[in-house]
Amino acid sequence: MNPALTQFGAQMSHLTGVRAIMKDIIETLRAGSGQEFINLSAGNPVILPEVEQLWRDCTAELLASPEYGEVVCRYGSSQGYQPLIDAVRTDFNQRYGLNLTDRNILITPGSQSIYFYAANAFGGYTTSKQLKNIVLPLSPDYTGYGGVSLIPEAVVACKPTLDIDAAAHRFKYRPDFSQLSIDQTTGCVIFSRPCNPTGNVLSDDEVKKIADLAAAFDAPVFVDSAYGPPFPSLNFTEMTPIFGGNIVHCMSLSKAGLPGERIGIAIGDEKIIQILECFQTNMCIHSPRYGQAIATRAIASGALADISINVIRPYYQSKFAIVESTLEQAMPKDLPWFLHRGEGAIFAWLWLKDLPMTDWELYQELKKVGVIVVPGSSFFPGLREDWQHKHECIRISLTATNDEIETAMKRLAKMVEKLYQSVDS
């Protein structure tokens, strides 16, 4: 069959960003002809024994409980499994001194769905045909934001400023408030904190300033905290989740060991939550309840927050330290390479200033020496400006073994040195 697609059908049937690159990576691995690759592209979290055991224990409790049939064999509320909502409310009220009620919380099938609901409830064309933008205040950011809107032109990203420490070969992105346009055309704002792909953490002041700008136009601000505290707590620097007003705090349990169960949590103003819940009701009735039931036990007992801080965070922080130390030893000091400061998440982000080829071409060259990374240009959705920097970065996953990361960074350093030498000669 060759059915005719609608405008939305044509758009949503195409892969975007990293998903499109992953297809090439899968084909490369399949057609390797005996070549062994160090795959530093993965966003899948490592299965850590302590984390897996936690979910096994919670599953055993659920199986042994009288509520098992009620959880698995019946429909539930569109808002989410009530015991999970209660566990989140109690935990956050105690942990952060909040006054959340049930109506401030929505459970979704993964946090990606939150941004899909938000992008299309608040972004796009109004009933009076006015375009409301989905503003990404710091670019680069999560590649998935590029595919969530049914109106692609609504996604607008802002070019950042670069805080560069040339001597240390480090840098950090910061919002450029002189360029950030939040006005009557803004429908909502979305950003990740800590950031995928860079590991960047916006400061409390930066978050509050963005929220204040948006509040003046009644625009909600969705803070993607998929890597933030209290779970999975993949922040390597001190950071405080921010709540209240027009901020919707969005969480995921994927990097806390449940990516297969698709559990997202949105915490925010009751009116915004209600709009998102209606969207969810029309789309999928409610989130799967099995994962919600085991997550309830992990959160209510305090075990998930503890294991996040004591197991998940130090595991990935040690991986970043290996990337950092190996590049410092292997990369020539006179080359313009800059590693983004490791403030969180499960990736490292490398900028190769004046790279004598595109990031996609570098990705292809690295495959020849058995290293797979992700070209950085996939992580600038909505950025209309033609910016050379977009083609000079790569994302490096921290999910490989220590030896694999060290070997890959040495191969990368050797390749990069040759590339710059070829230009100079």
Coordinates of C-alpha atoms in Angstrom, one line a residue:
M1 CA 0.0 0.0 0.0
N2 CA 1.0 3.6 -0.6
P3 CA -1.6 5.6 1.5
A4 CA -1.8 9.3 1.2
L5 CA -0.4 11.1 4.2
T6 CA -1.8 14.3 5.7
Q7 CA 0.5 17.2 6.5
F8 CA 0.9 15.9 10.1
G9 CA 1.3 12.3 8.9
A10 CA 4.1 13.3 6.6
Q11 CA 5.9 15.2 9.3
M12 CA 5.5 12.6 12.1
S13 CA 6.5 9.7 9.9
H14 CA 10.0 11.0 9.4
L15 CA 12.8 10.5 11.9
T16 CA 14.5 13.6 13.3
G17 CA 17.7 14.4 15.1
V18 CA 19.6 11.6 16.8
R19 CA 16.9 9.0 15.9
A20 CA 17.8 9.5 12.2
I21 CA 21.5 9.1 13.0
M22 CA 20.8 6.0 15.2
K23 CA 19.6 4.2 12.0
D24 CA 23.0 4.8 10.4
I25 CA 24.7 3.6 13.6
I26 CA 22.7 0.4 13.7
E27 CA 23.5 -0.3 10.1
T28 CA 27.2 0.4 10.7
L29 CA 27.2 -2.1 13.6
R30 CA 25.4 -4.7 11.6
A31 CA 27.7 -4.3 8.6
G32 CA 30.9 -4.2 10.6
S33 CA 32.5 -7.2 8.9
G34 CA 34.3 -8.2 12.0
Q35 CA 35.4 -4.7 13.0
E36 CA 34.9 -4.0 16.7
F37 CA 33.4 -0.6 17.5
I38 CA 33.4 1.3 20.8
N39 CA 29.9 2.7 20.8
L40 CA 29.8 6.1 22.5
S41 CA 26.4 7.1 21.0
A42 CA 24.1 5.3 23.4
G43 CA 21.5 7.2 25.5
N44 CA 20.4 3.9 27.1
P45 CA 21.4 3.9 30.7
V46 CA 23.8 1.2 32.0
I47 CA 22.0 -1.6 33.9
L48 CA 23.6 -1.2 37.3
P49 CA 23.2 -4.2 39.6
E50 CA 21.9 -2.2 42.6
V51 CA 19.4 -0.4 40.5
E52 CA 18.1 -3.5 38.8
Q53 CA 17.8 -5.2 42.2
L54 CA 15.7 -2.3 43.5
W55 CA 13.2 -2.8 40.7
R56 CA 13.2 -6.6 41.1
D57 CA 12.4 -6.1 44.8
C58 CA 9.6 -3.6 44.1
T59 CA 8.2 -6.0 41.5
A60 CA 8.2 -8.9 44.0
E61 CA 6.3 -6.7 46.5
L62 CA 3.8 -5.8 43.8
L63 CA 3.3 -9.4 42.8
A64 CA 2.8 -10.5 46.4
S65 CA 0.3 -7.7 47.1
P66 CA -3.5 -7.8 46.9
E67 CA -3.5 -4.8 44.6
Y68 CA -1.7 -6.6 41.7
G69 CA -5.0 -7.3 39.9
E70 CA -6.3 -3.8 40.4
V71 CA -3.0 -2.4 38.9
V72 CA -2.7 -4.6 35.9
C73 CA -6.2 -5.8 35.1
R74 CA -8.2 -2.5 35.3
Y75 CA -8.2 0.9 33.7
G76 CA -7.2 3.8 35.9
S77 CA -7.3 7.6 36.2
S78 CA -5.9 9.7 33.3
Q79 CA -4.0 11.7 35.9
G80 CA -2.1 8.7 37.1
Y81 CA -2.0 5.9 39.6
Q82 CA -3.2 7.5 42.8
P83 CA -0.6 5.9 45.2
L84 CA 2.2 7.2 42.9
I85 CA 0.7 10.7 42.9
D86 CA 0.5 10.5 46.7
A87 CA 4.1 9.3 47.0
V88 CA 5.4 12.1 44.8
R89 CA 3.4 14.7 46.6
T90 CA 4.5 13.6 50.0
D91 CA 8.2 13.3 49.0
F92 CA 8.4 16.7 47.3
N93 CA 6.5 18.5 50.0
Q94 CA 8.8 17.1 52.7
R95 CA 12.0 17.4 50.6
Y96 CA 11.5 20.9 49.2
G97 CA 9.0 22.4 51.6
L98 CA 6.2 22.6 49.1
N99 CA 2.4 22.6 49.4
L100 CA 1.6 20.4 46.5
T101 CA -1.9 18.9 46.2
D102 CA -3.0 15.9 44.0
R103 CA -4.0 18.4 41.3
N104 CA -0.5 19.7 40.8
I105 CA 0.8 16.3 39.6
L106 CA 0.4 14.4 36.3
I107 CA 1.9 11.0 35.4
T108 CA 2.7 10.5 31.7
P109 CA 4.1 7.7 29.6
G110 CA 7.6 9.1 29.6
S111 CA 8.6 12.8 29.8
Q112 CA 8.8 13.1 26.0
S113 CA 5.0 12.9 26.0
I114 CA 4.9 15.9 28.4
Y115 CA 6.7 18.0 25.8
F116 CA 4.5 16.7 23.0
Y117 CA 1.4 17.7 24.9
A118 CA 2.9 21.1 25.9
A119 CA 4.2 21.9 22.4
N120 CA 0.8 21.3 20.8
A121 CA -1.4 22.7 23.6
F122 CA 0.5 25.9 23.9
G123 CA 2.5 26.2 20.7
G124 CA 1.3 26.4 17.1
Y125 CA -1.6 28.4 15.6
T126 CA -4.3 29.8 17.9
T127 CA -8.0 29.8 16.9
S128 CA -7.3 33.3 15.6
K129 CA -4.5 32.0 13.4
Q130 CA -1.7 33.6 15.5
L131 CA 1.5 31.6 15.7
K132 CA 2.6 30.8 19.2
N133 CA 6.2 29.9 19.5
I134 CA 7.9 27.1 21.5
V135 CA 11.0 28.8 22.7
L136 CA 14.2 26.9 23.5
P137 CA 16.2 29.5 25.4
L138 CA 19.6 27.7 25.3
S139 CA 20.9 26.0 22.2
P140 CA 22.1 23.2 21.9
D141 CA 19.5 21.3 23.8
Y142 CA 17.7 18.0 23.7
T143 CA 17.2 16.9 20.1
G144 CA 13.7 15.5 20.8
Y145 CA 12.3 19.0 21.1
G146 CA 12.7 19.3 17.4
G147 CA 10.1 16.6 16.7
V148 CA 7.4 17.3 19.3
S149 CA 5.5 20.1 17.6
L150 CA 3.0 19.4 14.8
I151 CA 3.9 22.9 13.6
P152 CA 7.7 22.8 13.0
E153 CA 8.0 26.5 12.4
A154 CA 6.8 27.1 16.0
V155 CA 10.0 25.7 17.5
V156 CA 12.5 28.6 17.9
A157 CA 15.9 28.3 19.6
C158 CA 18.2 31.0 20.9
K159 CA 22.0 31.2 20.2
P160 CA 23.9 31.2 23.5
T161 CA 27.0 33.0 24.7
L162 CA 30.1 30.9 25.2
D163 CA 32.0 31.2 28.5
I164 CA 35.5 30.0 27.4
D165 CA 38.5 29.0 29.6
A166 CA 41.1 28.7 26.8
A167 CA 44.0 27.7 29.1
A168 CA 42.0 24.8 30.7
H169 CA 40.4 23.8 27.3
R170 CA 36.9 24.1 28.9
F171 CA 33.8 26.1 28.1
K172 CA 30.2 26.5 29.1
Y173 CA 27.0 27.7 27.4
R174 CA 25.0 30.5 29.0
P175 CA 21.7 32.0 27.9
D176 CA 22.1 35.2 25.9
F177 CA 19.4 37.4 27.4
S178 CA 20.1 40.1 24.9
Q179 CA 19.0 37.7 22.2
L180 CA 16.3 35.8 24.0
S181 CA 12.9 36.8 22.6
I182 CA 10.0 36.0 24.9
D183 CA 7.0 38.1 24.1
Q184 CA 3.4 37.9 23.1
T185 CA 4.2 35.4 20.4
T186 CA 5.6 32.9 23.0
G187 CA 3.3 29.9 23.7
C188 CA 5.7 28.1 26.1
V189 CA 9.3 27.7 26.9
I190 CA 11.2 24.3 27.2
F191 CA 14.8 23.5 28.3
S192 CA 16.6 20.6 30.0
R193 CA 18.5 21.0 33.3
P194 CA 20.9 19.2 33.4
C195 CA 21.1 19.4 29.7
N196 CA 21.2 16.6 27.2
P197 CA 23.6 16.7 25.3
T198 CA 26.0 19.1 27.0
G199 CA 25.7 18.4 30.7
N200 CA 25.1 22.1 31.2
V201 CA 23.1 23.3 34.3
L202 CA 21.4 26.6 34.2
S203 CA 21.8 28.6 37.4
D204 CA 18.9 29.3 39.7
D205 CA 19.0 32.9 38.7
E206 CA 19.0 32.1 35.0
V207 CA 15.9 29.8 35.5
K208 CA 14.1 32.4 37.5
K209 CA 14.9 35.1 34.9
I210 CA 13.5 33.0 32.1
A211 CA 10.4 32.2 34.1
D212 CA 9.8 35.8 34.9
L213 CA 10.1 36.9 31.3
A214 CA 7.6 34.2 30.3
A215 CA 5.2 34.9 33.2
A216 CA 4.7 38.4 31.8
F217 CA 3.0 36.8 28.8
D218 CA 1.3 33.9 30.7
A219 CA 3.6 31.4 29.1
P220 CA 4.4 28.2 31.0
V221 CA 8.0 27.2 31.3
F222 CA 8.7 23.4 31.1
V223 CA 11.9 22.5 32.9
D224 CA 13.1 19.1 31.7
S225 CA 14.6 17.5 34.8
A226 CA 15.2 14.0 33.3
Y227 CA 18.7 14.1 34.8
G228 CA 18.0 16.2 37.9
P229 CA 17.4 15.6 41.6
P230 CA 16.0 13.9 43.5
F231 CA 16.0 11.0 41.1
P232 CA 18.1 10.2 39.1
S233 CA 20.2 13.0 40.7
L234 CA 22.6 13.0 37.8
N235 CA 23.8 16.5 38.6
F236 CA 27.5 16.7 39.3
T237 CA 27.2 20.3 40.6
E238 CA 24.9 21.6 43.3
M239 CA 21.5 22.6 41.8
T240 CA 18.1 23.2 43.2
P241 CA 14.8 22.3 41.5
I242 CA 12.6 25.3 41.1
F243 CA 8.9 25.2 41.6
G244 CA 5.9 27.5 41.5
G245 CA 4.3 30.1 39.3
N246 CA 4.5 29.3 35.6
I247 CA 7.2 26.6 36.0
V248 CA 6.3 23.0 35.3
H249 CA 8.9 20.7 36.8
C250 CA 9.2 17.7 34.5
M251 CA 10.8 14.4 35.5
S252 CA 11.5 11.0 34.0
L253 CA 12.4 7.7 35.7
S254 CA 14.3 6.5 32.6
K255 CA 17.8 7.3 33.9
A256 CA 16.7 6.0 37.3
G257 CA 16.6 2.5 35.7
L258 CA 13.1 2.4 34.2
P259 CA 13.4 3.5 30.6
G260 CA 11.4 0.5 29.4
E261 CA 8.4 1.4 31.6
R262 CA 8.0 5.0 30.3
I263 CA 7.2 7.1 33.4
G264 CA 7.1 10.8 33.3
I265 CA 6.0 13.2 36.0
A266 CA 4.9 16.8 35.6
I267 CA 4.5 19.0 38.6
G268 CA 3.0 22.5 38.2
D269 CA 0.1 24.9 38.3
E270 CA -3.3 23.1 38.5
K271 CA -4.6 24.7 35.4
I272 CA -1.6 23.7 33.3
I273 CA -1.7 20.2 34.6
Q274 CA -5.4 19.9 33.8
I275 CA -4.8 21.0 30.2
L276 CA -2.0 18.4 29.9
E277 CA -4.2 15.7 31.5
C278 CA -7.0 16.4 28.9
F279 CA -4.5 16.1 26.1
Q280 CA -3.3 12.7 27.6
T281 CA -6.9 11.4 28.0
N282 CA -7.6 12.0 24.3
M283 CA -4.3 10.5 23.2
C284 CA -3.8 7.4 25.3
I285 CA -6.3 7.3 28.2
H286 CA -3.6 6.9 30.9
S287 CA 0.0 5.9 31.5
P288 CA 0.8 2.1 32.0
R289 CA 0.1 1.3 35.6
Y290 CA 2.6 -1.5 36.3
G291 CA 5.6 0.8 36.2
Q292 CA 3.8 3.4 38.2
A293 CA 3.1 0.8 40.9
I294 CA 6.7 -0.3 41.4
A295 CA 7.9 3.3 41.2
T296 CA 5.5 4.1 44.1
R297 CA 7.3 1.7 46.3
A298 CA 10.8 2.9 45.4
I299 CA 9.8 6.6 46.0
A300 CA 7.7 6.1 49.1
S301 CA 10.5 4.1 50.8
G302 CA 13.2 6.6 50.0
A303 CA 15.2 3.9 48.2
L304 CA 15.1 5.5 44.8
A305 CA 16.5 8.9 46.1
D306 CA 19.2 7.1 48.1
I307 CA 20.3 4.9 45.2
S308 CA 20.3 7.9 42.8
I309 CA 22.8 9.8 45.0
N310 CA 24.9 6.8 46.2
V311 CA 25.0 4.6 43.0
I312 CA 23.8 6.3 39.8
R313 CA 25.4 9.7 40.2
P314 CA 28.9 8.5 41.2
Y315 CA 28.9 5.9 38.4
Y316 CA 28.5 8.4 35.7
Q317 CA 30.5 11.1 37.4
S318 CA 33.5 8.7 37.4
K319 CA 33.0 8.1 33.7
F320 CA 33.1 11.8 32.9
A321 CA 36.4 12.0 34.9
I322 CA 37.9 9.4 32.6
V323 CA 36.9 11.4 29.5
E324 CA 38.3 14.5 31.0
S325 CA 41.6 13.1 32.2
T326 CA 42.2 11.1 29.0
L327 CA 41.6 14.1 26.7
E328 CA 43.9 16.3 28.9
Q329 CA 46.7 13.7 28.4
A330 CA 46.1 12.8 24.8
M331 CA 44.9 16.0 23.1
P332 CA 47.7 18.4 21.9
K333 CA 47.7 21.5 24.1
D334 CA 48.0 23.8 21.1
L335 CA 44.8 22.7 19.4
P336 CA 41.5 24.6 19.9
W337 CA 39.6 21.8 21.6
F338 CA 37.1 22.6 24.4
L339 CA 35.3 20.2 26.7
H340 CA 32.0 21.4 28.1
R341 CA 32.1 21.6 31.9
G342 CA 30.7 18.4 33.3
E343 CA 27.8 19.5 35.4
G344 CA 25.5 16.5 34.9
A345 CA 23.7 14.0 32.6
I346 CA 25.3 10.9 31.0
F347 CA 27.2 12.6 28.2
A348 CA 30.3 14.6 27.5
W349 CA 30.2 17.4 24.9
L350 CA 33.3 18.3 22.9
W351 CA 33.8 21.4 20.8
L352 CA 36.6 21.3 18.2
K353 CA 36.9 25.0 17.1
D354 CA 37.7 25.5 13.4
L355 CA 37.3 21.8 12.8
P356 CA 38.5 21.3 9.2
M357 CA 35.5 19.2 8.3
T358 CA 31.9 18.9 9.4
D359 CA 30.8 17.1 12.5
W360 CA 29.1 14.5 10.3
E361 CA 32.3 14.0 8.4
L362 CA 34.2 13.6 11.6
Y363 CA 31.7 11.0 12.7
Q364 CA 32.4 9.0 9.6
E365 CA 36.2 9.3 10.1
L366 CA 35.9 8.1 13.7
K367 CA 34.0 5.1 12.5
K368 CA 37.0 4.1 10.5
V369 CA 39.0 3.8 13.7
G370 CA 36.3 1.9 15.5
V371 CA 34.7 4.8 17.5
I372 CA 31.1 5.8 17.2
V373 CA 29.9 9.2 18.6
V374 CA 27.0 11.4 17.7
P375 CA 27.4 14.5 15.5
G376 CA 26.6 17.6 17.4
S377 CA 24.5 19.4 14.8
S378 CA 21.6 17.2 15.7
F379 CA 21.2 19.1 18.9
F380 CA 20.3 22.5 17.6
P381 CA 16.6 22.2 16.9
G382 CA 14.9 25.5 16.1
L383 CA 18.1 27.5 15.7
R384 CA 17.6 29.3 12.4
E385 CA 20.9 31.1 12.4
D386 CA 23.7 29.6 10.2
W387 CA 26.3 29.1 13.0
Q388 CA 29.5 27.3 12.2
H389 CA 29.8 26.1 15.8
K390 CA 26.9 23.7 15.2
H391 CA 29.1 21.7 13.0
E392 CA 32.1 21.6 15.3
C393 CA 30.8 19.5 18.2
I394 CA 30.2 15.9 19.1
R395 CA 28.3 14.1 21.9
I396 CA 30.1 11.4 23.8
S397 CA 28.1 8.9 25.8
L398 CA 29.4 7.9 29.3
T399 CA 27.7 4.4 29.1
A400 CA 30.8 2.4 27.9
T401 CA 33.3 0.7 30.1
N402 CA 36.3 2.6 31.6
D403 CA 38.7 0.9 29.2
E404 CA 36.5 1.6 26.2
I405 CA 36.2 5.3 27.1
E406 CA 39.9 5.7 27.6
T407 CA 40.8 3.8 24.4
A408 CA 38.1 5.8 22.4
M409 CA 39.4 9.2 23.7
K410 CA 42.9 8.3 22.7
R411 CA 41.8 7.3 19.2
L412 CA 39.8 10.5 18.9
A413 CA 42.7 12.6 20.0
K414 CA 45.0 11.0 17.4
M415 CA 42.4 11.4 14.7
V416 CA 41.8 15.1 15.6
E417 CA 45.6 15.9 15.7
K418 CA 45.9 14.5 12.2
L419 CA 43.0 16.5 10.9
Y420 CA 44.4 19.8 12.1
Q421 CA 47.9 18.9 10.9
S422 CA 46.6 18.2 7.4
V423 CA 45.3 21.8 7.3
D424 CA 48.6 23.3 8.5
S425 CA 50.7 21.3 6.1

